[in-house]
Amino acid sequence: MPNETDNNNSLPAIILVQPQLGENIGAAARVMLNFGFQDLRLCAPRDGWPNQHAIAMASGAGRLLDHAQVMTDLRSALVGIDFAMAATARERDLVRPILTPQDAVRDLFQRSNKGQRTAIVFGPERSGLTNADVASTNALIAIPVNPQFKSLNLAQSVAVICYEWMRTTTVGGKETVGISQPLAEIADKAKFVDLLVEELEQTGYFYPPEKAEGMRFNLRGLFMRMDLTPPELRTLHGVRRALARHSHDAHDSV
Amino acid sequence: MPNETDNNNSLPAIILVQPQLGENIGAAARVMLNFGFQDLRLCAPRDGWPNQHAIAMASGAGRLLDHAQVMTDLRSALVGIDFAMAATARERDLVRPILTPQDAVRDLFQRSNKGQRTAIVFGPERSGLTNADVASTNALIAIPVNPQFKSLNLAQSVAVICYEWMRTTTVGGKETVGISQPLAEIADKAKFVDLLVEELEQTGYFYPPEKAEGMRFNLRGLFMRMDLTPPELRTLHGVRRALARHSHDAHDSV
């Protein structure tokens, strides 16, 4: 069983995007601590923060709420995170691996052991995560449910994933071989895509206008999904700059 | 995945002994149905029955509450049950096997398949099951928790056990899926990299000369490793062309 001092570094952060009910935030915090999780991040909780309903439901796990980082959006919450998975009930029209909780936890556990900082992202109660938010993550977790009644409560979803972590890590995870080098941070990948999109805007690439948003979205998703090491991300920046600078120089000389 | 009509016979009954909060009863009913459970039995719920808080929390699983059997004590609730396990957080001074949720579910599943009628018993929120109640069961289930914060919410305990059932019984049925769209052929990815490298040669990107080969190698490896769908590969071609054409046009006009 992992001890508390190890946990902050090695267990995934739990990120709740736009949670609506304080009760669910509190219940999520409580069950996180039940299974040894401590890093709670909240993106734009609907009813503001702090929240008395959350405090009441956390009963004994209040310090997770005290230390929760509150951000305006998922992108800020992912700063410092190398690899993120999104728990989602809906089918997505996105190119992403979909894992069972069991396989997801095995993967996250191995990444943690290699020093990667990981996160699991949960969407708002009613609507779930937007595709844009899902696109910032590397993979999806689908909890197996009764097809006739799929809608899991938010805190119950957190419970299932955190329990699965405890179950897997106390039994001993199975080894598969992933990328062993440290990975570039999600925020740094996002910055790359921003710059690429900016360059492409200047070339008139996003055409016709009615397709531009979808094109940008697909392009972003494609790079955000990648496991990239920092040197590889630098390579991509180099490629981007080489093509763009060349083009700008040429322009300048015109 | 078991279908609804099978469930009533083959899945364990969930028995809540003296549950205090209607909210927990409702949340338990909801998560039961999420994982295909339908047989809910209540022993002496503190606030009487029916309970408006339970109904509110069940959201969509109301019929489990409608059909819940309400009894005065555990003994009555166990009528018709062949084998029962008690979920308990506390150590007991009783001679009973203590199983992990995983082993408990395997055992219950085998018994169900042999036609035994099984049940899982949960105690009241604050105090847990009495020893007398535990003594009416055949074995204990201990959910692995953080030793510094053991107290699981009642509905969360139900969630963990019901999820564990779904997980165990659907193994093989639901597997992790990788990216489900067809992928671009390796040869097509290689063609993309060839063209990209060619473009980059013209920009002087591969510099200094003694590093050029390593740079080309890393760049190739980065794209070849990616799982890319054909539309995504076309996107990358578009990006490459947009940047390069822009640059060439500029050159031509010099």
Short mmCIF file of C-alpha atoms in Angstrom, two decimals:
data_model
loop_
_atom_site.label_atom_id
_atom_site.label_comp_id
_atom_site.label_asym_id
_atom_site.label_seq_id
_atom_site.Cartn_x
_atom_site.Cartn_y
_atom_site.Cartn_z
CA MET A 1 0.00 0.00 0.00
CA PRO A 2 1.46 3.39 -0.98
CA ASN A 3 2.05 5.66 1.99
CA GLU A 4 0.75 9.17 2.27
CA THR A 5 3.98 11.00 1.67
CA ASP A 6 4.57 9.16 -1.58
CA ASN A 7 1.09 9.83 -2.79
CA ASN A 8 1.35 13.45 -3.69
CA ASN A 9 4.02 12.74 -6.20
CA SER A 10 3.03 9.41 -7.60
CA LEU A 11 -0.75 9.26 -7.65
CA PRO A 12 -2.66 10.92 -10.47
CA ALA A 13 -4.21 14.31 -9.88
CA ILE A 14 -8.00 14.26 -10.01
CA ILE A 15 -9.38 17.14 -12.07
CA LEU A 16 -13.08 18.01 -11.94
CA VAL A 17 -14.11 20.25 -14.81
CA GLN A 18 -17.01 22.61 -14.03
CA PRO A 19 -18.50 20.49 -11.26
CA GLN A 20 -22.02 21.67 -10.51
CA LEU A 21 -22.87 20.35 -7.05
CA GLY A 22 -20.74 21.03 -4.00
CA GLU A 23 -21.99 17.73 -2.60
CA ASN A 24 -20.33 15.87 -5.44
CA ILE A 25 -17.06 17.73 -4.97
CA GLY A 26 -17.09 16.87 -1.28
CA ALA A 27 -17.99 13.24 -1.89
CA ALA A 28 -15.26 13.00 -4.52
CA ALA A 29 -12.70 14.44 -2.10
CA ARG A 30 -13.71 11.98 0.59
CA VAL A 31 -13.45 8.92 -1.62
CA MET A 32 -10.17 10.19 -3.08
CA LEU A 33 -8.66 10.21 0.38
CA ASN A 34 -10.24 6.82 1.16
CA PHE A 35 -8.09 5.43 -1.62
CA GLY A 36 -5.02 7.56 -0.89
CA PHE A 37 -5.43 10.29 -3.53
CA GLN A 38 -4.69 13.86 -2.48
CA ASP A 39 -4.22 16.14 -5.47
CA LEU A 40 -7.64 17.62 -6.29
CA ARG A 41 -7.99 20.31 -8.96
CA LEU A 42 -11.21 22.12 -9.76
CA CYS A 43 -11.90 23.98 -12.98
CA ALA A 44 -14.53 26.69 -12.62
CA PRO A 45 -16.83 25.06 -10.04
CA ARG A 46 -20.34 26.33 -10.84
CA ASP A 47 -21.22 27.63 -7.38
CA GLY A 48 -17.87 29.25 -6.62
CA TRP A 49 -15.30 28.29 -4.04
CA PRO A 50 -15.12 27.49 -1.16
CA ASN A 51 -18.43 25.64 -1.03
CA GLN A 52 -20.21 24.71 2.22
CA HIS A 53 -21.95 21.70 0.68
CA ALA A 54 -18.59 20.34 -0.40
CA ILE A 55 -17.16 20.80 3.09
CA ALA A 56 -20.13 19.02 4.69
CA MET A 57 -19.86 16.02 2.35
CA ALA A 58 -16.08 15.68 2.62
CA SER A 59 -16.37 14.71 6.31
CA GLY A 60 -12.80 14.12 7.38
CA ALA A 61 -11.23 14.84 4.00
CA GLY A 62 -11.59 18.60 4.39
CA ARG A 63 -7.91 19.23 3.90
CA LEU A 64 -8.18 17.96 0.32
CA LEU A 65 -10.65 20.77 -0.24
CA ASP A 66 -8.40 23.26 1.58
CA HIS A 67 -5.52 22.33 -0.69
CA ALA A 68 -7.56 21.96 -3.88
CA GLN A 69 -6.25 24.08 -6.72
CA VAL A 70 -9.02 26.07 -8.35
CA MET A 71 -8.48 27.04 -11.97
CA THR A 72 -10.48 28.73 -14.67
CA ASP A 73 -10.08 26.03 -17.30
CA LEU A 74 -8.74 22.56 -17.97
CA ARG A 75 -5.69 23.84 -19.70
CA SER A 76 -4.51 25.64 -16.55
CA ALA A 77 -5.29 22.57 -14.47
CA LEU A 78 -3.07 20.48 -16.73
CA VAL A 79 0.00 22.64 -16.15
CA GLY A 80 2.74 20.37 -14.82
CA ILE A 81 0.95 17.23 -16.02
CA ASP A 82 2.65 14.95 -18.54
CA PHE A 83 -0.15 12.54 -19.34
CA ALA A 84 -3.90 12.83 -18.79
CA MET A 85 -6.85 10.52 -19.26
CA ALA A 86 -10.49 11.61 -19.45
CA ALA A 87 -13.27 9.59 -17.86
CA THR A 88 -16.19 9.72 -20.23
CA ALA A 89 -19.51 7.95 -20.60
CA ARG A 90 -20.31 9.13 -24.11
CA GLU A 91 -18.92 7.78 -27.33
CA ARG A 92 -16.64 10.34 -28.88
CA ASP A 93 -15.94 11.19 -32.42
CA LEU A 94 -12.30 11.62 -31.54
CA VAL A 95 -9.23 9.65 -32.36
CA ARG A 96 -8.28 8.46 -28.88
CA PRO A 97 -7.60 5.10 -27.31
CA ILE A 98 -10.43 4.00 -25.00
CA LEU A 99 -9.37 2.01 -21.96
CA THR A 100 -11.17 0.08 -19.25
CA PRO A 101 -10.51 1.47 -15.76
CA GLN A 102 -8.27 -1.51 -15.16
CA ASP A 103 -6.07 -0.96 -18.20
CA ALA A 104 -6.11 2.78 -17.64
CA VAL A 105 -4.85 2.40 -14.10
CA ARG A 106 -2.15 -0.04 -15.13
CA ASP A 107 -0.95 2.43 -17.69
CA LEU A 108 -1.08 5.41 -15.32
CA PHE A 109 0.65 3.41 -12.59
CA GLN A 110 3.53 2.52 -14.88
CA ARG A 111 3.84 6.11 -15.99
CA SER A 112 3.88 7.29 -12.37
CA ASN A 113 6.61 4.81 -11.59
CA LYS A 114 8.68 6.29 -14.38
CA GLY A 115 8.26 9.75 -12.89
CA GLN A 116 5.57 11.02 -15.25
CA ARG A 117 2.99 13.27 -13.64
CA THR A 118 -0.48 12.05 -14.52
CA ALA A 119 -4.07 13.21 -14.15
CA ILE A 120 -7.58 11.86 -14.54
CA VAL A 121 -10.17 14.33 -15.78
CA PHE A 122 -13.92 14.21 -15.02
CA GLY A 123 -16.55 16.40 -16.70
CA PRO A 124 -19.58 18.27 -15.35
CA GLU A 125 -22.49 16.23 -13.98
CA ARG A 126 -25.02 16.90 -16.65
CA SER A 127 -23.17 17.31 -19.88
CA GLY A 128 -19.82 15.56 -19.38
CA LEU A 129 -16.62 16.86 -20.92
CA THR A 130 -16.68 18.87 -24.12
CA ASN A 131 -14.82 17.47 -27.07
CA ALA A 132 -12.42 20.39 -26.77
CA ASP A 133 -11.54 19.31 -23.22
CA VAL A 134 -11.24 15.68 -24.23
CA ALA A 135 -8.90 16.75 -27.00
CA SER A 136 -6.45 18.08 -24.39
CA THR A 137 -6.03 14.59 -22.95
CA ASN A 138 -4.16 11.56 -24.20
CA ALA A 139 -6.73 8.79 -23.78
CA LEU A 140 -10.24 7.97 -22.57
CA ILE A 141 -11.41 5.79 -19.71
CA ALA A 142 -14.79 4.12 -20.14
CA ILE A 143 -16.25 2.59 -16.98
CA PRO A 144 -18.24 -0.52 -17.97
CA VAL A 145 -21.90 0.09 -17.12
CA ASN A 146 -25.37 -1.27 -17.67
CA PRO A 147 -26.20 -0.10 -21.22
CA GLN A 148 -29.78 0.59 -20.11
CA PHE A 149 -28.70 2.98 -17.36
CA LYS A 150 -25.33 4.50 -18.03
CA SER A 151 -25.39 7.74 -16.11
CA LEU A 152 -22.94 7.40 -13.22
CA ASN A 153 -22.91 10.05 -10.52
CA LEU A 154 -19.73 12.16 -10.64
CA ALA A 155 -18.46 11.16 -7.21
CA GLN A 156 -19.26 7.51 -7.97
CA SER A 157 -17.14 7.70 -11.11
CA VAL A 158 -14.29 9.11 -9.04
CA ALA A 159 -14.86 6.31 -6.51
CA VAL A 160 -14.62 3.61 -9.16
CA ILE A 161 -11.40 4.94 -10.64
CA CYS A 162 -9.74 5.58 -7.27
CA TYR A 163 -10.77 2.13 -6.04
CA GLU A 164 -9.41 0.61 -9.23
CA TRP A 165 -6.10 2.33 -8.51
CA MET A 166 -5.98 0.94 -5.00
CA ARG A 167 -6.98 -2.52 -6.21
CA THR A 168 -4.41 -2.62 -8.97
CA THR A 169 -1.52 -1.09 -7.08
CA THR A 170 -1.97 -3.21 -3.98
CA VAL A 171 -2.06 -6.39 -6.04
CA GLY A 172 0.83 -5.34 -8.25
CA GLY A 173 0.46 -3.99 -11.74
CA LYS A 174 1.29 -5.94 -14.86
CA GLU A 175 4.16 -4.58 -16.86
CA THR A 176 3.86 -3.48 -20.40
CA VAL A 177 6.41 -1.40 -22.17
CA GLY A 178 5.57 2.19 -22.90
CA ILE A 179 7.76 5.15 -23.67
CA SER A 180 10.41 5.20 -20.98
CA GLN A 181 11.66 8.76 -21.36
CA PRO A 182 10.01 11.64 -19.51
CA LEU A 183 7.29 13.32 -21.54
CA ALA A 184 6.76 16.91 -22.53
CA GLU A 185 4.13 18.69 -20.49
CA ILE A 186 0.67 19.05 -21.90
CA ALA A 187 0.90 22.83 -21.56
CA ASP A 188 4.05 22.83 -23.69
CA LYS A 189 2.37 20.76 -26.37
CA ALA A 190 -0.54 23.19 -26.32
CA LYS A 191 1.87 26.07 -26.81
CA PHE A 192 3.34 24.34 -29.84
CA VAL A 193 -0.08 23.88 -31.38
CA ASP A 194 -0.94 27.53 -30.69
CA LEU A 195 2.12 28.69 -32.57
CA LEU A 196 1.53 26.25 -35.41
CA VAL A 197 -2.06 27.38 -35.78
CA GLU A 198 -0.91 30.97 -35.76
CA GLU A 199 1.60 30.30 -38.53
CA LEU A 200 -0.99 28.43 -40.54
CA GLU A 201 -3.51 31.24 -40.20
CA GLN A 202 -1.04 33.43 -42.07
CA THR A 203 -0.76 30.96 -44.91
CA GLY A 204 -4.50 30.82 -45.46
CA TYR A 205 -4.44 27.11 -44.57
CA PHE A 206 -7.74 27.16 -42.69
CA TYR A 207 -9.99 27.38 -45.70
CA PRO A 208 -12.90 27.48 -46.39
CA PRO A 209 -13.95 29.58 -43.38
CA GLU A 210 -16.84 27.30 -42.39
CA LYS A 211 -14.43 24.41 -42.03
CA ALA A 212 -11.71 26.38 -40.24
CA GLU A 213 -12.85 25.58 -36.73
CA GLY A 214 -13.06 21.86 -37.36
CA MET A 215 -9.65 21.89 -39.04
CA ARG A 216 -8.07 23.66 -36.08
CA PHE A 217 -9.78 21.25 -33.72
CA ASN A 218 -8.52 18.16 -35.53
CA LEU A 219 -5.03 19.54 -35.82
CA ARG A 220 -4.90 20.29 -32.11
CA GLY A 221 -6.23 16.87 -31.17
CA LEU A 222 -3.68 15.16 -33.35
CA PHE A 223 -0.68 16.69 -31.59
CA MET A 224 -2.17 16.74 -28.09
CA ARG A 225 -2.71 13.00 -28.28
CA MET A 226 0.95 12.26 -28.94
CA ASP A 227 3.38 11.00 -26.34
CA LEU A 228 6.18 13.45 -27.06
CA THR A 229 9.46 13.75 -25.24
CA PRO A 230 10.78 17.31 -24.66
CA PRO A 231 13.50 16.85 -27.33
CA GLU A 232 10.85 15.71 -29.77
CA LEU A 233 8.74 18.72 -28.98
CA ARG A 234 11.78 20.89 -29.63
CA THR A 235 12.21 19.08 -32.93
CA LEU A 236 8.66 19.93 -33.89
CA HIS A 237 9.23 23.55 -32.93
CA GLY A 238 12.34 23.51 -35.05
CA VAL A 239 10.41 22.14 -38.01
CA ARG A 240 7.68 24.71 -37.53
CA ARG A 241 10.17 27.55 -37.25
CA ALA A 242 12.29 26.34 -40.15
CA LEU A 243 9.32 26.29 -42.50
CA ALA A 244 7.81 29.48 -41.17
CA ARG A 245 11.00 31.52 -40.88
CA HIS A 246 12.02 30.49 -44.34
CA SER A 247 8.70 31.69 -45.53
CA HIS A 248 8.92 34.96 -43.57
CA ASP A 249 12.49 35.65 -44.68
CA ALA A 250 11.39 35.16 -48.21
CA HIS A 251 8.54 37.56 -47.63
CA ASP A 252 10.77 40.10 -46.00
CA SER A 253 13.03 40.04 -48.99
CA VAL A 254 10.18 40.64 -51.39
CA MET B 1 -22.85 -8.27 -20.31
CA PRO B 2 -25.76 -9.80 -18.41
CA ASN B 3 -29.13 -8.61 -19.62
CA GLU B 4 -31.80 -7.14 -17.41
CA THR B 5 -34.03 -10.18 -17.22
CA ASP B 6 -31.18 -12.38 -16.05
CA ASN B 7 -30.13 -9.96 -13.39
CA ASN B 8 -32.86 -10.50 -10.89
CA ASN B 9 -31.99 -14.12 -10.56
CA SER B 10 -28.24 -14.19 -10.91
CA LEU B 11 -26.93 -10.98 -9.37
CA PRO B 12 -26.59 -10.70 -5.60
CA ALA B 13 -29.25 -8.86 -3.66
CA ILE B 14 -27.98 -5.69 -1.98
CA ILE B 15 -29.15 -5.40 1.61
CA LEU B 16 -28.79 -2.13 3.51
CA VAL B 17 -29.17 -2.59 7.26
CA GLN B 18 -30.62 0.42 9.13
CA PRO B 19 -29.48 3.00 6.58
CA GLN B 20 -29.71 6.47 8.08
CA LEU B 21 -29.72 8.90 5.16
CA GLY B 22 -32.24 8.70 2.37
CA GLU B 23 -29.62 10.28 0.12
CA ASN B 24 -27.38 7.27 0.59
CA ILE B 25 -30.20 4.85 -0.17
CA GLY B 26 -30.99 6.73 -3.37
CA ALA B 27 -27.33 6.96 -4.41
CA ALA B 28 -26.90 3.25 -3.70
CA ALA B 29 -29.95 2.41 -5.85
CA ARG B 30 -28.65 4.53 -8.70
CA VAL B 31 -25.19 2.97 -8.72
CA MET B 32 -26.70 -0.53 -8.34
CA LEU B 33 -28.63 -0.02 -11.56
CA ASN B 34 -25.56 1.52 -13.23
CA PHE B 35 -23.88 -1.83 -12.79
CA GLY B 36 -26.95 -3.95 -13.51
CA PHE B 37 -28.08 -4.78 -9.96
CA GLN B 38 -31.80 -4.64 -9.23
CA ASP B 39 -32.67 -6.44 -6.00
CA LEU B 40 -32.52 -3.86 -3.18
CA ARG B 41 -33.60 -4.78 0.35
CA LEU B 42 -33.81 -2.34 3.23
CA CYS B 43 -33.80 -3.30 6.90
CA ALA B 44 -35.46 -0.71 9.14
CA PRO B 45 -34.41 2.48 7.34
CA ARG B 46 -34.09 5.14 10.06
CA ASP B 47 -36.31 7.77 8.47
CA GLY B 48 -39.09 5.42 7.36
CA TRP B 49 -40.13 4.48 3.85
CA PRO B 50 -40.69 5.79 1.21
CA ASN B 51 -38.13 8.57 1.54
CA GLN B 52 -38.14 11.70 -0.62
CA HIS B 53 -34.36 12.20 -0.32
CA ALA B 54 -33.82 8.69 -1.61
CA ILE B 55 -36.12 9.30 -4.55
CA ALA B 56 -34.32 12.55 -5.43
CA MET B 57 -30.89 10.92 -5.38
CA ALA B 58 -31.90 7.81 -7.31
CA SER B 59 -32.51 9.92 -10.45
CA GLY B 60 -33.58 7.37 -13.05
CA ALA B 61 -33.28 4.33 -10.81
CA GLY B 62 -36.53 5.09 -9.01
CA ARG B 63 -38.03 1.74 -9.84
CA LEU B 64 -35.38 0.02 -7.71
CA LEU B 65 -36.78 2.01 -4.80
CA ASP B 66 -40.36 1.20 -5.82
CA HIS B 67 -39.53 -2.49 -5.83
CA ALA B 68 -37.27 -2.44 -2.77
CA GLN B 69 -38.30 -4.90 -0.09
CA VAL B 70 -38.45 -3.24 3.31
CA MET B 71 -37.94 -5.52 6.32
CA THR B 72 -37.60 -5.08 10.03
CA ASP B 73 -34.32 -6.93 10.42
CA LEU B 74 -31.49 -8.64 8.56
CA ARG B 75 -32.82 -12.09 9.27
CA SER B 76 -36.04 -11.34 7.38
CA ALA B 77 -34.05 -9.79 4.54
CA LEU B 78 -32.00 -12.95 4.18
CA VAL B 79 -35.04 -15.15 3.61
CA GLY B 80 -34.54 -16.93 0.29
CA ILE B 81 -30.79 -16.20 0.25
CA ASP B 82 -28.35 -19.11 0.21
CA PHE B 83 -25.09 -17.29 0.78
CA ALA B 84 -24.38 -13.78 2.08
CA MET B 85 -21.29 -11.66 2.49
CA ALA B 86 -21.01 -8.61 4.72
CA ALA B 87 -19.07 -5.53 3.62
CA THR B 88 -17.28 -4.23 6.66
CA ALA B 89 -14.57 -1.71 7.38
CA ARG B 90 -13.87 -2.76 10.94
CA GLU B 91 -11.85 -5.73 12.11
CA ARG B 92 -14.12 -8.31 13.62
CA ASP B 93 -13.62 -10.66 16.47
CA LEU B 94 -15.42 -13.31 14.48
CA VAL B 95 -14.27 -16.43 12.75
CA ARG B 96 -15.09 -15.51 9.18
CA PRO B 97 -13.12 -15.50 5.99
CA ILE B 98 -12.25 -11.94 4.92
CA LEU B 99 -12.12 -11.44 1.17
CA THR B 100 -11.02 -8.64 -1.11
CA PRO B 101 -13.87 -7.32 -3.28
CA GLN B 102 -12.27 -9.13 -6.19
CA ASP B 103 -12.18 -12.53 -4.52
CA ALA B 104 -15.60 -11.98 -3.01
CA VAL B 105 -17.13 -11.26 -6.39
CA ARG B 106 -15.45 -14.25 -7.99
CA ASP B 107 -16.88 -16.46 -5.28
CA LEU B 108 -20.36 -14.93 -5.49
CA PHE B 109 -20.32 -15.15 -9.27
CA GLN B 110 -19.50 -18.86 -9.18
CA ARG B 111 -22.22 -19.45 -6.65
CA SER B 112 -24.73 -17.54 -8.78
CA ASN B 113 -23.78 -19.64 -11.76
CA LYS B 114 -24.51 -22.73 -9.72
CA GLY B 115 -27.97 -21.40 -8.95
CA GLN B 116 -27.29 -20.18 -5.41
CA ARG B 117 -29.07 -17.01 -4.42
CA THR B 118 -26.57 -14.58 -2.94
CA ALA B 119 -26.58 -11.26 -1.12
CA ILE B 120 -24.15 -8.54 -0.02
CA VAL B 121 -24.96 -6.81 3.26
CA PHE B 122 -23.99 -3.24 4.21
CA GLY B 123 -24.33 -1.73 7.70
CA PRO B 124 -25.53 1.66 8.94
CA GLU B 125 -23.46 4.73 8.07
CA ARG B 126 -22.10 5.56 11.47
CA SER B 127 -21.68 2.31 13.32
CA GLY B 128 -21.45 -0.38 10.68
CA LEU B 129 -22.94 -3.83 11.12
CA THR B 130 -23.30 -5.29 14.59
CA ASN B 131 -21.48 -8.51 15.30
CA ALA B 132 -24.86 -10.20 15.57
CA ASP B 133 -25.67 -9.17 12.00
CA VAL B 134 -22.25 -10.17 10.72
CA ALA B 135 -22.77 -13.54 12.35
CA SER B 136 -25.76 -14.11 10.08
CA THR B 137 -23.51 -13.97 7.02
CA ASN B 138 -21.01 -16.42 5.58
CA ALA B 139 -18.00 -14.20 4.93
CA LEU B 140 -16.69 -10.66 5.07
CA ILE B 141 -15.65 -8.32 2.29
CA ALA B 142 -12.96 -5.78 3.15
CA ILE B 143 -12.51 -2.99 0.62
CA PRO B 144 -8.82 -1.99 0.57
CA VAL B 145 -8.55 1.60 1.80
CA ASN B 146 -6.06 4.20 2.98
CA PRO B 147 -5.31 3.10 6.57
CA GLN B 148 -5.27 6.76 7.62
CA PHE B 149 -8.78 7.41 6.31
CA LYS B 150 -10.87 4.29 6.20
CA SER B 151 -14.40 5.54 6.46
CA LEU B 152 -16.09 4.93 3.11
CA ASN B 153 -19.47 6.47 2.45
CA LEU B 154 -22.24 3.83 2.32
CA ALA B 155 -23.22 4.47 -1.31
CA GLN B 156 -19.53 4.54 -2.30
CA SER B 157 -19.06 1.09 -0.74
CA VAL B 158 -22.02 -0.16 -2.74
CA ALA B 159 -20.49 1.46 -5.84
CA VAL B 160 -17.17 -0.29 -5.37
CA ILE B 161 -18.70 -3.73 -4.90
CA CYS B 162 -21.15 -3.36 -7.79
CA TYR B 163 -18.40 -2.04 -10.06
CA GLU B 164 -16.21 -4.96 -9.04
CA TRP B 165 -19.01 -7.31 -10.09
CA MET B 166 -19.32 -5.64 -13.47
CA ARG B 167 -15.55 -5.61 -13.92
CA THR B 168 -15.11 -9.26 -13.05
CA THR B 169 -18.09 -10.58 -14.94
CA THR B 170 -17.52 -8.64 -18.15
CA VAL B 171 -13.83 -9.45 -18.51
CA GLY B 172 -13.32 -10.47 -22.09
CA GLY B 173 -16.64 -8.92 -23.06
CA LYS B 174 -15.46 -5.34 -22.81
CA GLU B 175 -11.89 -4.81 -23.65
CA THR B 176 -9.73 -1.84 -24.00
CA VAL B 177 -9.96 -0.64 -27.53
CA GLY B 178 -7.19 1.22 -29.19
CA ILE B 179 -7.96 3.84 -31.73
CA SER B 180 -10.95 2.37 -33.47
CA GLN B 181 -10.67 4.08 -36.85
CA PRO B 182 -8.56 2.43 -39.54
CA LEU B 183 -5.00 3.70 -39.55
CA ALA B 184 -2.92 5.14 -42.32
CA GLU B 185 -0.50 2.70 -43.89
CA ILE B 186 3.11 2.78 -42.84
CA ALA B 187 4.18 3.42 -46.41
CA ASP B 188 1.95 6.48 -46.57
CA LYS B 189 3.38 7.84 -43.36
CA ALA B 190 6.86 7.26 -44.74
CA LYS B 191 5.96 9.19 -47.87
CA PHE B 192 4.85 12.09 -45.74
CA VAL B 193 8.13 12.12 -43.85
CA ASP B 194 10.09 11.94 -47.11
CA LEU B 195 8.34 15.01 -48.41
CA LEU B 196 8.74 16.84 -45.10
CA VAL B 197 12.45 16.06 -45.00
CA GLU B 198 12.80 17.25 -48.57
CA GLU B 199 11.11 20.54 -47.73
CA LEU B 200 13.25 20.97 -44.67
CA GLU B 201 16.44 20.30 -46.61
CA GLN B 202 15.63 23.37 -48.66
CA THR B 203 15.23 25.52 -45.57
CA GLY B 204 18.65 24.59 -44.17
CA TYR B 205 16.96 23.02 -41.17
CA PHE B 206 19.34 20.05 -40.95
CA TYR B 207 22.30 21.93 -39.56
CA PRO B 208 25.10 21.47 -38.61
CA PRO B 209 25.96 18.80 -41.21
CA GLU B 210 27.37 16.32 -38.68
CA LYS B 211 24.03 16.32 -36.84
CA ALA B 212 21.84 16.18 -39.93
CA GLU B 213 21.56 12.40 -40.06
CA GLY B 214 20.52 12.14 -36.40
CA MET B 215 17.99 14.92 -36.86
CA ARG B 216 16.43 13.23 -39.86
CA PHE B 217 16.32 9.96 -37.94
CA ASN B 218 14.55 11.48 -34.94
CA LEU B 219 12.08 13.34 -37.06
CA ARG B 220 11.21 10.22 -39.00
CA GLY B 221 10.83 8.18 -35.81
CA LEU B 222 8.52 10.73 -34.30
CA PHE B 223 5.96 10.59 -37.09
CA MET B 224 6.34 6.90 -37.83
CA ARG B 225 5.50 6.09 -34.24
CA MET B 226 2.17 7.89 -34.38
CA ASP B 227 -1.13 6.14 -34.81
CA LEU B 228 -2.51 8.33 -37.59
CA THR B 229 -5.79 7.94 -39.40
CA PRO B 230 -5.78 8.66 -43.15
CA PRO B 231 -7.66 11.97 -42.66
CA GLU B 232 -5.07 13.00 -40.10
CA LEU B 233 -2.28 12.15 -42.45
CA ARG B 234 -3.98 14.31 -45.08
CA THR B 235 -4.13 17.08 -42.48
CA LEU B 236 -0.41 16.82 -41.90
CA HIS B 237 0.20 16.92 -45.66
CA GLY B 238 -1.97 20.01 -45.81
CA VAL B 239 0.04 21.67 -43.06
CA ARG B 240 3.30 20.78 -44.76
CA ARG B 241 2.10 22.05 -48.11
CA ALA B 242 0.59 25.21 -46.65
CA LEU B 243 3.84 26.19 -44.99
CA ALA B 244 6.03 25.09 -47.86
CA ARG B 245 3.93 26.46 -50.72
CA HIS B 246 3.71 29.77 -48.94
CA SER B 247 7.45 29.74 -48.74
CA HIS B 248 7.94 28.67 -52.38
CA ASP B 249 5.53 31.24 -53.70
CA ALA B 250 7.48 33.84 -51.83
CA HIS B 251 10.72 32.48 -53.32
CA ASP B 252 9.35 32.39 -56.80
CA SER B 253 8.42 36.00 -56.51
CA VAL B 254 11.87 37.00 -55.32
#
